[in-house]
Short mmCIF file of C-alpha atoms in Angstrom, two decimals:
data_model
loop_
_atom_site.label_atom_id
_atom_site.label_comp_id
_atom_site.label_asym_id
_atom_site.label_seq_id
_atom_site.Cartn_x
_atom_site.Cartn_y
_atom_site.Cartn_z
CA MET R 1 -15.61 -19.96 21.73
CA VAL R 2 -18.62 -17.65 20.26
CA ALA R 3 -20.85 -15.73 22.36
CA ALA R 4 -24.22 -13.85 21.12
CA ILE R 5 -25.76 -10.44 21.68
CA GLU R 6 -29.34 -10.16 21.42
CA VAL R 7 -30.87 -8.18 18.28
CA HIS R 8 -34.04 -6.05 18.91
CA ASP R 9 -36.30 -4.49 16.49
CA HIS R 10 -33.65 -5.05 13.76
CA ASP R 11 -30.85 -2.61 15.40
CA LEU R 12 -27.79 -3.90 15.09
CA THR R 13 -26.22 -0.65 16.04
CA ALA R 14 -27.80 -0.95 19.67
CA ALA R 15 -26.08 -4.39 19.50
CA PHE R 16 -22.80 -2.95 18.76
CA ARG R 17 -23.80 -0.33 21.60
CA THR R 18 -24.37 -3.38 24.13
CA LEU R 19 -21.20 -4.56 23.38
CA SER R 20 -18.97 -1.38 23.72
CA THR R 21 -21.03 -0.16 26.86
CA ALA R 22 -20.01 -3.92 28.24
CA VAL R 23 -16.39 -3.49 27.13
CA LEU R 24 -15.88 -0.08 28.54
CA THR R 25 -17.61 -1.17 31.83
CA LEU R 26 -14.79 -3.48 31.93
CA GLU R 27 -12.25 -2.82 34.72
CA THR R 28 -8.97 -3.40 32.37
CA ILE R 29 -10.34 -1.35 29.86
CA ASP R 30 -10.07 2.24 30.20
CA ALA R 31 -11.55 3.48 26.38
CA VAL R 32 -13.03 2.48 23.70
CA PHE R 33 -12.27 3.51 19.96
CA VAL R 34 -15.05 3.42 17.78
CA PRO R 35 -16.71 5.29 14.84
CA MET R 36 -19.10 7.94 15.80
CA ARG R 37 -21.91 9.82 14.43
CA LEU R 38 -20.51 13.71 15.36
CA PRO R 39 -23.42 15.83 17.13
CA CYS R 40 -23.06 18.42 14.30
CA GLY R 41 -24.20 17.12 11.25
CA SER R 42 -23.99 13.43 9.83
CA ALA R 43 -20.50 13.09 9.48
CA VAL R 44 -18.98 9.63 11.10
CA MET R 45 -15.73 9.93 12.89
CA PRO R 46 -13.78 7.63 14.97
CA THR R 47 -14.17 8.69 18.75
CA LEU R 48 -12.20 8.01 22.15
CA VAL R 49 -14.98 7.37 24.10
CA THR R 50 -14.09 7.49 28.31
CA ASP R 51 -17.62 8.13 29.27
CA PRO R 52 -20.45 5.02 28.23
CA ALA R 53 -23.12 7.95 28.01
CA HIS R 54 -21.59 9.06 24.73
CA LEU R 55 -21.79 5.75 23.13
CA GLU R 56 -25.31 6.36 22.46
CA ARG R 57 -24.17 8.05 19.46
CA ILE R 58 -22.00 4.99 17.97
CA ASP R 59 -22.49 4.24 14.58
CA PRO R 60 -20.10 1.28 13.47
CA LEU R 61 -22.13 0.53 10.40
CA ALA R 62 -22.47 3.58 8.71
CA PRO R 63 -21.62 3.30 5.22
CA SER R 64 -19.20 6.14 6.00
CA PHE R 65 -15.38 5.77 5.56
CA ALA R 66 -13.87 9.07 6.01
CA LEU R 67 -10.27 7.93 6.87
CA ASN R 68 -8.44 4.90 7.73
CA ALA R 69 -8.31 4.84 11.35
CA ALA R 70 -4.66 3.18 11.65
CA LYS R 71 -2.84 5.62 11.75
CA VAL R 72 -4.55 7.32 14.52
CA VAL R 73 -4.47 3.76 16.04
CA GLY R 74 -0.56 4.10 15.73
CA GLN R 75 -0.35 7.23 17.56
CA LEU R 76 -2.58 5.83 20.50
CA THR R 77 -0.62 3.16 20.85
CA ARG R 78 3.00 4.61 20.10
CA ASN R 79 4.82 4.41 23.05
CA ARG R 80 4.90 1.64 26.00
CA LYS R 81 5.11 3.95 29.09
CA ALA R 82 3.72 1.90 31.76
CA GLY R 83 0.45 3.15 33.43
CA ILE R 84 -1.18 4.06 29.67
CA GLY R 85 -4.43 2.10 29.87
CA LYS R 86 -6.01 -0.45 27.68
CA ILE R 87 -8.00 0.84 24.80
CA ALA R 88 -10.67 -1.48 23.19
CA VAL R 89 -10.93 -0.45 19.20
CA LEU R 90 -13.10 -1.21 16.78
CA LEU R 91 -11.79 -1.19 13.41
CA ARG R 92 -13.06 -2.29 9.72
CA PRO R 93 -10.63 -5.37 8.55
CA CYS R 94 -8.80 -2.85 6.30
CA GLU R 95 -7.80 -0.47 9.02
CA ILE R 96 -6.26 -3.84 11.03
CA ARG R 97 -4.70 -4.96 8.10
CA ALA R 98 -3.12 -1.09 7.95
CA PHE R 99 -2.58 -1.20 11.15
CA VAL R 100 -0.44 -4.39 11.55
CA GLU R 101 1.61 -3.28 8.96
CA LEU R 102 2.43 -0.03 10.72
CA VAL R 103 3.09 -2.18 13.58
CA LYS R 104 5.66 -3.81 11.54
CA LEU R 105 7.18 -0.59 10.81
CA ASN R 106 7.71 0.55 14.60
CA GLN R 107 4.69 3.28 14.30
CA GLY R 108 2.13 1.35 16.81
CA GLN R 109 2.14 -1.44 19.06
CA THR R 110 -0.93 -3.76 20.01
CA GLU R 111 0.25 -4.72 24.13
CA ASN R 112 -2.08 -2.22 24.99
CA ILE R 113 -4.73 -2.23 22.77
CA LEU R 114 -7.67 -5.17 22.13
CA ILE R 115 -8.64 -5.09 18.51
CA ILE R 116 -12.55 -5.61 17.66
CA GLY R 117 -12.90 -6.03 14.14
CA SER R 118 -16.36 -7.20 12.35
CA ASP R 119 -17.36 -8.35 9.21
CA CYS R 120 -17.36 -5.58 7.17
CA LEU R 121 -20.48 -4.49 5.05
CA GLY R 122 -18.35 -1.55 3.04
CA ALA R 123 -18.78 1.94 2.64
CA PHE R 124 -19.57 4.27 -0.12
CA THR R 125 -16.99 7.05 -0.77
CA ASN R 126 -16.99 10.11 1.05
CA HIS R 127 -18.84 11.96 -1.64
CA ASP R 128 -21.71 9.51 -2.12
CA TYR R 129 -22.27 8.94 1.91
CA PHE R 130 -22.84 12.85 2.47
CA ALA R 131 -25.51 12.55 -0.44
CA PHE R 132 -26.86 9.52 1.23
CA ALA R 133 -26.78 10.83 4.67
CA GLN R 134 -28.32 13.81 3.84
CA ALA R 135 -30.94 12.11 2.10
CA LYS R 136 -31.91 9.63 4.57
CA GLY R 137 -31.05 11.41 7.81
CA GLU R 138 -31.00 9.25 11.21
CA ASP R 139 -32.15 6.26 9.31
CA ALA R 140 -29.11 6.24 7.04
CA SER R 141 -27.01 3.19 8.53
CA ARG R 142 -30.30 1.10 9.36
CA ILE R 143 -31.49 1.10 5.59
CA PHE R 144 -28.16 1.17 4.70
CA TYR R 145 -26.89 -2.22 6.71
CA GLN R 146 -30.08 -4.08 6.30
CA SER R 147 -30.13 -3.87 2.73
CA MET R 148 -26.53 -5.18 2.99
CA LEU R 149 -27.65 -8.10 4.82
CA SER R 150 -30.64 -8.80 3.07
CA GLY R 151 -28.64 -9.68 0.43
CA GLN R 152 -30.42 -6.87 -1.91
CA GLU R 153 -28.68 -5.04 -4.40
CA ALA R 154 -26.22 -3.16 -2.79
CA VAL R 155 -27.45 -0.30 -4.93
CA LEU R 156 -29.46 2.30 -2.67
CA GLU R 157 -30.92 5.84 -4.23
CA GLY R 158 -28.37 5.26 -7.46
CA ILE R 159 -25.17 4.62 -5.12
CA ASN R 160 -22.99 1.73 -4.83
CA LEU R 161 -20.53 0.72 -2.52
CA SER R 162 -16.73 2.37 -3.18
CA GLY R 163 -15.00 0.73 -5.77
CA ALA R 164 -12.44 -0.68 -3.23
CA CYS R 165 -15.15 -2.15 -1.11
CA ARG R 166 -16.72 -3.87 -4.37
CA ALA R 167 -13.12 -5.17 -5.33
CA CYS R 168 -12.70 -6.24 -1.56
CA GLU R 169 -12.51 -10.14 -0.52
CA SER R 170 -10.68 -9.11 2.37
CA PHE R 171 -14.07 -8.39 4.35
CA LEU R 172 -13.20 -10.52 7.27
CA PRO R 173 -11.54 -9.15 10.09
CA THR R 174 -7.85 -11.17 10.21
CA GLY R 175 -5.98 -9.99 12.88
CA ALA R 176 -8.65 -8.65 15.42
CA ASP R 177 -8.60 -10.17 18.91
CA LEU R 178 -12.40 -10.71 18.85
CA ALA R 179 -14.49 -10.77 15.75
CA VAL R 180 -18.04 -9.54 15.18
CA ARG R 181 -19.94 -12.14 12.62
CA LEU R 182 -22.43 -10.84 10.63
CA TRP R 183 -22.53 -12.59 7.22
CA GLY R 184 -24.39 -15.69 6.96
CA VAL R 185 -25.98 -14.75 10.53
CA ALA R 186 -29.18 -14.38 11.81
CA THR R 187 -28.83 -10.45 12.76
CA GLU R 188 -32.76 -9.99 12.90
CA ARG R 189 -32.14 -12.41 16.16
CA HIS R 190 -28.33 -11.88 17.43
CA ILE R 191 -24.92 -10.94 16.25
CA LEU R 192 -22.17 -13.35 17.21
CA LEU R 193 -18.71 -12.66 18.76
CA GLU R 194 -15.85 -15.11 18.49
CA ALA R 195 -12.64 -15.07 20.09
CA GLN R 196 -9.73 -15.24 17.43
CA THR R 197 -6.44 -14.74 20.17
CA ASP R 198 -6.04 -15.52 23.47
CA LYS R 199 -6.70 -12.06 24.07
CA GLY R 200 -9.87 -11.84 22.47
CA ALA R 201 -10.95 -15.02 24.42
CA ALA R 202 -9.82 -13.44 28.11
CA LEU R 203 -12.39 -10.66 26.85
CA LEU R 204 -15.30 -12.21 25.81
CA GLU R 205 -14.97 -14.86 28.93
CA LYS R 206 -15.21 -11.66 31.21
CA LEU R 207 -18.28 -10.01 29.46
CA GLN R 208 -20.49 -13.08 30.45
CA LEU R 209 -22.46 -13.50 27.26
CA PRO R 210 -24.75 -16.13 26.75
CA THR R 211 -23.32 -18.32 23.96
CA GLY R 212 -24.15 -18.56 20.77
CA GLN R 213 -23.20 -20.80 17.22
CA VAL R 214 -22.03 -19.99 13.93
CA PRO R 215 -24.72 -21.38 11.58
CA SER R 216 -23.49 -23.84 8.67
CA GLU R 217 -24.73 -21.27 6.14
CA ARG R 218 -22.06 -18.98 6.91
CA GLU R 219 -19.51 -20.35 5.22
CA GLY R 220 -21.44 -20.68 1.90
CA VAL R 221 -22.63 -16.92 2.10
CA VAL R 222 -19.02 -15.87 2.95
CA HIS R 223 -17.79 -18.29 -0.07
CA ALA R 224 -20.19 -16.35 -2.68
CA LEU R 225 -19.31 -13.15 -1.42
CA VAL R 226 -15.60 -13.68 -1.82
CA ASP R 227 -16.27 -15.06 -5.85
CA GLN R 228 -18.40 -12.05 -6.16
CA ARG R 229 -15.69 -9.60 -4.96
CA THR R 230 -12.64 -11.75 -7.09
CA ASP R 231 -14.34 -11.29 -10.25
CA TYR R 232 -15.18 -7.56 -9.62
CA ARG R 233 -11.71 -7.36 -8.73
CA ASP R 234 -10.49 -9.33 -11.68
CA ALA R 235 -12.19 -7.43 -13.90
CA MET R 236 -11.01 -4.04 -12.24
CA PHE R 237 -7.18 -5.16 -12.73
CA ALA R 238 -7.63 -6.31 -16.74
CA ALA R 239 -9.43 -2.94 -17.23
CA THR R 240 -7.08 -1.08 -15.32
CA ALA R 241 -3.57 -3.08 -16.61
CA ALA R 242 -5.07 -1.91 -20.40
CA ALA R 243 -5.23 1.47 -19.21
CA ILE R 244 -1.89 1.94 -18.23
CA GLY R 245 0.17 -0.36 -20.47
CA THR R 246 2.54 2.30 -21.43
CA LEU R 247 4.37 5.38 -20.13
CA GLU R 248 2.11 7.49 -22.03
CA LYS R 249 -1.31 6.01 -21.01
CA LEU R 250 -0.10 5.83 -16.90
CA ALA R 251 0.28 9.90 -17.46
CA ALA R 252 -2.90 9.98 -19.57
CA TYR R 253 -4.69 7.74 -16.06
CA LEU R 254 -2.75 10.65 -13.88
CA SER R 255 -3.29 13.37 -16.24
CA HIS R 256 -5.85 15.84 -13.75
CA CYS R 257 -3.04 14.83 -11.01
CA VAL R 258 -2.08 18.53 -9.28
CA ASN R 259 0.94 16.92 -7.17
CA CYS R 260 -1.30 18.00 -3.78
CA TYR R 261 0.08 14.73 -2.27
CA ASN R 262 -3.44 14.14 -0.81
CA CYS R 263 -2.93 10.45 -1.59
CA ARG R 264 0.05 9.85 0.24
CA VAL R 265 -1.42 11.88 3.31
CA ALA R 266 -4.84 9.49 3.14
CA CYS R 267 -2.62 6.14 2.41
CA PRO R 268 -2.53 4.47 6.33
CA VAL R 269 0.59 2.78 4.86
CA CYS R 270 2.77 5.70 3.97
CA TYR R 271 3.94 6.56 7.31
CA CYS R 272 7.13 8.55 6.59
CA ARG R 273 7.31 11.61 8.64
CA GLU R 274 8.80 14.14 5.88
CA CYS R 275 8.02 12.51 2.44
CA VAL R 276 10.97 12.98 0.12
CA PHE R 277 8.69 14.82 -2.40
CA THR R 278 7.85 17.68 0.12
CA THR R 279 11.35 18.06 0.97
CA ASP R 280 13.59 20.82 -0.83
CA LEU R 281 15.17 18.14 -2.87
CA PHE R 282 11.98 19.18 -5.30
CA ASP R 283 12.67 22.91 -5.24
CA HIS R 284 14.42 22.42 -8.25
CA ASP R 285 16.69 25.27 -10.02
CA PRO R 286 14.75 27.50 -12.57
CA LEU R 287 17.20 26.75 -14.91
CA GLN R 288 16.62 22.59 -14.19
CA TYR R 289 12.97 23.58 -15.66
CA LEU R 290 14.11 25.38 -18.52
CA SER R 291 16.78 22.62 -19.52
CA TRP R 292 13.82 19.95 -18.89
CA ALA R 293 11.67 21.95 -21.62
CA GLN R 294 14.38 22.46 -24.02
CA ARG R 295 15.52 18.79 -23.53
CA ARG R 296 11.95 17.60 -24.83
CA GLY R 297 10.51 21.01 -26.26
CA ALA R 298 7.47 21.25 -23.35
CA VAL R 299 7.28 19.63 -19.95
CA LYS R 300 3.97 19.53 -18.11
CA LEU R 301 4.60 21.69 -14.63
CA PRO R 302 4.32 20.87 -11.91
CA THR R 303 7.00 18.22 -12.83
CA ASP R 304 7.77 15.04 -10.94
CA THR R 305 3.89 13.73 -11.28
CA LEU R 306 4.34 10.51 -12.70
CA PHE R 307 8.10 10.12 -10.64
CA TYR R 308 5.76 10.62 -7.28
CA HIS R 309 3.28 8.23 -8.36
CA LEU R 310 5.78 5.35 -9.56
CA THR R 311 7.97 5.94 -6.42
CA ARG R 312 5.19 5.55 -3.83
CA MET R 313 4.20 2.33 -5.81
CA ALA R 314 8.00 1.54 -5.28
CA HIS R 315 7.81 2.47 -2.08
CA MET R 316 4.38 1.31 -0.31
CA SER R 317 2.84 -1.13 -2.79
CA THR R 318 4.02 -4.15 -0.88
CA ALA R 319 1.89 -2.92 2.13
CA CYS R 320 -1.44 -1.79 0.37
CA VAL R 321 -4.39 -2.93 2.17
CA GLY R 322 -6.35 -1.97 -0.68
CA CYS R 323 -8.78 0.39 1.80
CA GLY R 324 -9.17 2.92 -1.37
CA GLN R 325 -8.58 6.27 0.85
CA CYS R 326 -6.53 7.22 -1.92
CA SER R 327 -9.44 7.46 -4.52
CA ASN R 328 -11.50 9.00 -1.96
CA ALA R 329 -8.80 11.53 -1.09
CA CYS R 330 -8.42 12.73 -4.68
CA PRO R 331 -9.67 16.51 -5.53
CA ASN R 332 -9.61 15.65 -8.92
CA GLY R 333 -11.46 12.51 -9.09
CA ILE R 334 -8.53 10.25 -10.36
CA ASP R 335 -9.56 6.78 -9.24
CA LEU R 336 -5.92 5.84 -7.94
CA MET R 337 -7.21 2.62 -5.93
CA PRO R 338 -7.64 0.50 -8.94
CA LEU R 339 -4.07 1.18 -10.34
CA PHE R 340 -2.18 1.05 -6.74
CA ARG R 341 -4.23 -2.65 -6.11
CA LEU R 342 -3.46 -4.02 -9.39
CA VAL R 343 0.56 -2.45 -8.75
CA ALA R 344 -0.01 -4.42 -4.80
CA HIS R 345 -0.99 -7.17 -6.14
CA ARG R 346 1.30 -7.97 -8.16
CA THR R 347 4.34 -7.01 -5.93
CA GLN R 348 2.74 -8.75 -3.06
CA GLY R 349 2.22 -11.97 -5.17
CA VAL R 350 6.27 -11.75 -6.07
CA PHE R 351 7.29 -12.06 -2.69
CA ASP R 352 4.21 -14.28 -1.58
CA TYR R 353 3.23 -11.69 0.88
CA LYS R 354 0.12 -10.57 2.02
CA ALA R 355 -0.01 -7.07 3.46
CA GLY R 356 -1.76 -6.58 6.91
CA GLU R 357 -2.91 -10.74 7.07
CA ASP R 358 0.02 -11.48 9.52
CA LEU R 359 1.93 -9.79 12.10
CA ALA R 360 4.49 -12.29 12.23
CA ALA R 361 5.74 -11.60 8.60
CA LYS R 362 8.13 -9.75 7.80
CA PRO R 363 7.97 -6.90 5.46
CA PRO R 364 9.26 -8.18 1.82
CA LEU R 365 11.79 -5.34 1.91
CA THR R 366 13.09 -5.43 5.37
CA GLN R 367 14.72 -9.03 4.61
CA PHE R 368 16.20 -11.28 2.06
CA LYS R 369 17.54 -14.46 1.67
CA GLU R 370 21.05 -16.05 0.10
CA ASP R 371 19.07 -18.13 -2.57
CA GLU R 372 16.57 -16.09 -4.47
CA PHE R 373 15.80 -13.93 -7.41
CA GLN R 374 18.85 -15.30 -9.47
CA GLU R 375 16.56 -14.79 -12.50
CA VAL R 376 17.26 -10.63 -12.37
CA VAL R 377 21.05 -11.15 -12.12
CA GLY R 378 23.24 -10.89 -15.39
CA ILE R 379 21.92 -9.03 -18.55
CA GLY R 380 20.97 -12.22 -20.21
CA GLU R 381 22.54 -12.04 -23.60
CA MET Z 1 18.04 9.70 -39.24
CA GLU Z 2 21.01 10.32 -36.74
CA SER Z 3 22.22 6.87 -35.33
CA PHE Z 4 20.87 6.41 -31.78
CA GLU Z 5 23.56 6.68 -28.93
CA PRO Z 6 21.71 4.77 -25.87
CA VAL Z 7 22.45 6.33 -22.29
CA VAL Z 8 23.48 4.00 -19.70
CA VAL Z 9 23.20 5.07 -16.08
CA ALA Z 10 24.95 2.29 -14.22
CA PHE Z 11 24.93 2.80 -10.50
CA VAL Z 12 28.09 0.84 -9.24
CA CYS Z 13 28.94 0.06 -6.07
CA ASN Z 14 32.70 1.71 -4.42
CA TRP Z 15 34.01 -1.98 -3.43
CA CYS Z 16 33.59 -3.85 -6.24
CA THR Z 17 32.05 -2.90 -9.72
CA TYR Z 18 33.66 0.49 -9.36
CA THR Z 19 37.09 -1.13 -8.42
CA ALA Z 20 36.74 -3.32 -11.48
CA ALA Z 21 35.79 -0.14 -13.68
CA ASP Z 22 38.88 1.43 -12.30
CA LEU Z 23 40.84 -1.77 -13.22
CA ALA Z 24 39.34 -1.93 -16.93
CA GLY Z 25 40.58 2.00 -17.25
CA THR Z 26 44.12 1.11 -15.75
CA SER Z 27 44.30 -1.67 -18.18
CA ARG Z 28 43.35 0.39 -21.17
CA LEU Z 29 40.45 -2.00 -22.09
CA ASP Z 30 37.81 -0.37 -24.28
CA TYR Z 31 34.14 0.22 -23.03
CA PRO Z 32 31.66 2.29 -24.51
CA PRO Z 33 31.01 6.41 -23.31
CA ASN Z 34 27.38 5.40 -23.26
CA VAL Z 35 27.58 4.08 -19.80
CA ARG Z 36 27.45 6.69 -17.07
CA LEU Z 37 28.68 5.68 -14.28
CA ILE Z 38 27.50 6.78 -10.73
CA ARG Z 39 29.55 5.13 -7.84
CA VAL Z 40 27.84 4.79 -4.53
CA MET Z 41 29.10 3.01 -1.75
CA CYS Z 42 26.85 0.06 -2.17
CA THR Z 43 23.90 -1.22 -4.21
CA GLY Z 44 21.74 -1.44 -1.07
CA MET Z 45 21.78 2.22 -0.98
CA VAL Z 46 20.02 2.67 -4.33
CA ASP Z 47 16.89 3.68 -3.43
CA PRO Z 48 14.23 2.53 -6.26
CA GLN Z 49 13.29 6.10 -6.46
CA TYR Z 50 16.85 6.66 -8.18
CA ILE Z 51 16.21 4.56 -10.78
CA LEU Z 52 12.78 5.74 -11.37
CA LYS Z 53 14.34 9.00 -11.63
CA ALA Z 54 17.02 7.85 -14.26
CA LEU Z 55 14.74 5.86 -16.25
CA LEU Z 56 12.01 8.91 -16.38
CA GLU Z 57 14.55 11.37 -16.93
CA GLY Z 58 15.21 9.35 -20.46
CA ALA Z 59 17.95 6.84 -19.58
CA ASP Z 60 17.41 4.30 -22.08
CA ALA Z 61 18.52 1.65 -19.41
CA VAL Z 62 19.66 1.43 -15.58
CA LEU Z 63 22.36 -0.98 -14.63
CA VAL Z 64 23.33 -1.67 -10.95
CA SER Z 65 26.26 -3.66 -10.22
CA GLY Z 66 27.66 -4.46 -6.93
CA CYS Z 67 29.71 -7.21 -5.01
CA HIS Z 68 28.77 -10.97 -5.89
CA PRO Z 69 26.66 -12.51 -3.28
CA GLY Z 70 28.60 -13.34 -0.08
CA ASP Z 71 31.18 -10.33 -0.78
CA CYS Z 72 29.62 -7.60 0.49
CA HIS Z 73 31.55 -4.79 2.19
CA TYR Z 74 28.67 -4.37 4.23
CA ILE Z 75 27.65 -7.76 4.49
CA ASN Z 76 24.09 -7.56 2.92
CA GLY Z 77 23.68 -5.09 0.97
CA ASN Z 78 23.83 -6.51 -1.91
CA TYR Z 79 21.01 -8.91 -1.52
CA LYS Z 80 18.56 -5.91 -0.23
CA ALA Z 81 19.42 -4.21 -3.93
CA ARG Z 82 18.32 -7.59 -5.27
CA ARG Z 83 14.68 -7.57 -3.60
CA ARG Z 84 14.48 -3.81 -4.76
CA ILE Z 85 15.09 -4.51 -8.41
CA LYS Z 86 13.18 -7.58 -8.32
CA LEU Z 87 10.00 -5.34 -7.15
CA LEU Z 88 10.87 -2.77 -9.73
CA LYS Z 89 10.98 -5.46 -12.58
CA GLU Z 90 7.55 -6.17 -11.26
CA ILE Z 91 6.32 -2.93 -11.60
CA LEU Z 92 7.99 -1.03 -14.78
CA PRO Z 93 6.83 -3.61 -17.35
CA GLN Z 94 3.71 -3.08 -16.51
CA PHE Z 95 4.25 0.83 -17.66
CA GLY Z 96 5.70 -0.90 -20.96
CA PHE Z 97 9.30 -0.09 -19.70
CA GLU Z 98 11.15 -2.99 -21.42
CA PRO Z 99 12.88 -5.40 -18.69
CA GLU Z 100 15.87 -4.96 -20.56
CA ARG Z 101 16.13 -1.49 -19.35
CA LEU Z 102 16.70 -2.25 -15.58
CA GLN Z 103 19.69 -4.64 -15.25
CA LEU Z 104 21.49 -5.67 -11.99
CA THR Z 105 24.91 -7.50 -12.49
CA TRP Z 106 27.48 -8.84 -9.70
CA ILE Z 107 30.91 -7.54 -10.73
CA GLY Z 108 33.78 -8.20 -8.47
CA ALA Z 109 36.65 -5.82 -8.08
CA SER Z 110 39.12 -7.83 -10.21
CA ASP Z 111 36.98 -8.30 -12.88
CA GLY Z 112 38.06 -5.56 -15.16
CA ILE Z 113 37.88 -7.54 -18.59
CA GLN Z 114 34.50 -8.55 -17.58
CA PHE Z 115 33.28 -5.09 -16.57
CA ALA Z 116 34.56 -3.82 -20.44
CA ALA Z 117 32.76 -7.07 -21.65
CA ILE Z 118 29.66 -6.34 -20.07
CA MET Z 119 29.20 -2.85 -20.58
CA ARG Z 120 29.91 -3.91 -24.26
CA ALA Z 121 27.11 -6.19 -24.14
CA LEU Z 122 24.63 -3.61 -22.31
CA VAL Z 123 25.00 -1.10 -24.80
CA ALA Z 124 24.60 -3.34 -27.92
CA GLN Z 125 21.16 -4.76 -26.10
CA VAL Z 126 20.15 -1.25 -25.36
CA THR Z 127 20.85 0.22 -28.98
CA ALA Z 128 18.98 -3.00 -30.34
CA LEU Z 129 16.28 -2.18 -28.01
CA GLY Z 130 15.86 1.63 -29.35
CA PRO Z 131 15.18 4.32 -27.64
CA SER Z 132 13.34 4.65 -24.01
CA GLN Z 133 9.68 5.74 -24.47
CA ALA Z 134 10.50 8.46 -21.63
CA ARG Z 135 12.67 10.40 -23.94
CA SER Z 136 10.08 12.59 -25.44
CA ALA Z 137 7.26 12.30 -22.70
CA MET Z 138 6.22 15.90 -21.93
CA ILE Z 139 4.66 14.57 -18.39
CA VAL Z 140 7.07 13.18 -16.21
#
């Protein structure tokens, strides 16, 4: 089932506003969760809205991705108490994937929410977005989405999409109840809505929108973009693999790390309430540091830098959705995303798993089969 | 040059491999002292973090060893361990750790002879491989 929302004056944001208002007006929906340009300044943040008047400032197509909202949606859906209302959440595809992973880890649930996902146009890094928004003011989002959808070079004012977005081949909202179609759609006339689940179909029916049709050229547009992104990703993987091939190279890659653990805080799938690296397990005895230094001649402080990153790879790489917030969060500009995406690509590949794609697929490390991976057993004389 | 004496850290489960080590001891079987046994209740409790720590501390190899499939005292801990080893074997070689530096074996409680033989073979293998790159690393 496909429905259309008309677009006037090339204003896609207004079409999203029409959609959000219509959804919020439904009796079954108590609130909508949408990215909104804050009244003060140019920051675009996820916002929980109950009064349709506030939808005036929503800005879902801004090239801003301040945080992966999956964790926040997890907080909104943590318990199943009766009487908790229904919320419609508008998320980027990588936010939906991260949320799906969190639901599998019992950090949220899907019963009380309805996920609306949009074809993703990508975003700049936080740093680049501030500069862009400052230069373009209120027009920033419009300039961005028009440029992206007209197939022009994504670079604006010398600013390109973040590395994570340029390497992203999963820009369609898999897992959403209701999908907003933009790529390959005549967005000067309308945006299209397609139900992907029964929940989505029921909502679409209630919205009573005119029907639309997905144009045949969409498939080609999507394929071309997937190919372009996959090429970029594979080149990135090759360059990264060459840059981390030994422990020494990995240390060089991470040499500006100051153990602030911001990448873990920003990571939507690192969900432990208390990370082992912030416990007193790592308040080593002073003598311990001396003994390390004596054994090696010198030791970099704080210690446990590679240990931290390698542990994170072991703990969360099978759930990595490639959103790139780790790179965004690093105060010292370490580009963690290529490293983690590369490792995740391999670890997820080994278990034939794609993080966030299928709610029914169990996380690899929560299950096992009796006859598998025989090749890792035995010392192979 | 001094001859290279490798350090092998072995996480062995209480019910099978540790018991096998005990049997090897009471049977007066020789095996190289390079192996440092760490007794854990089950291989299923060996967090990848423990293995990473051992390797970064300069262990030349890490062995995880538990009960044969179907024999786990806790029913399925060894299957979980096998998945984690598979995971680490996908991660570690990307950073230049040779696959031989992480090993998983099943050694049952009555396999004292096999325990000693595997330790000898493992130490020989790691000696041939040479010292781990992490031994001298300044940044860990």
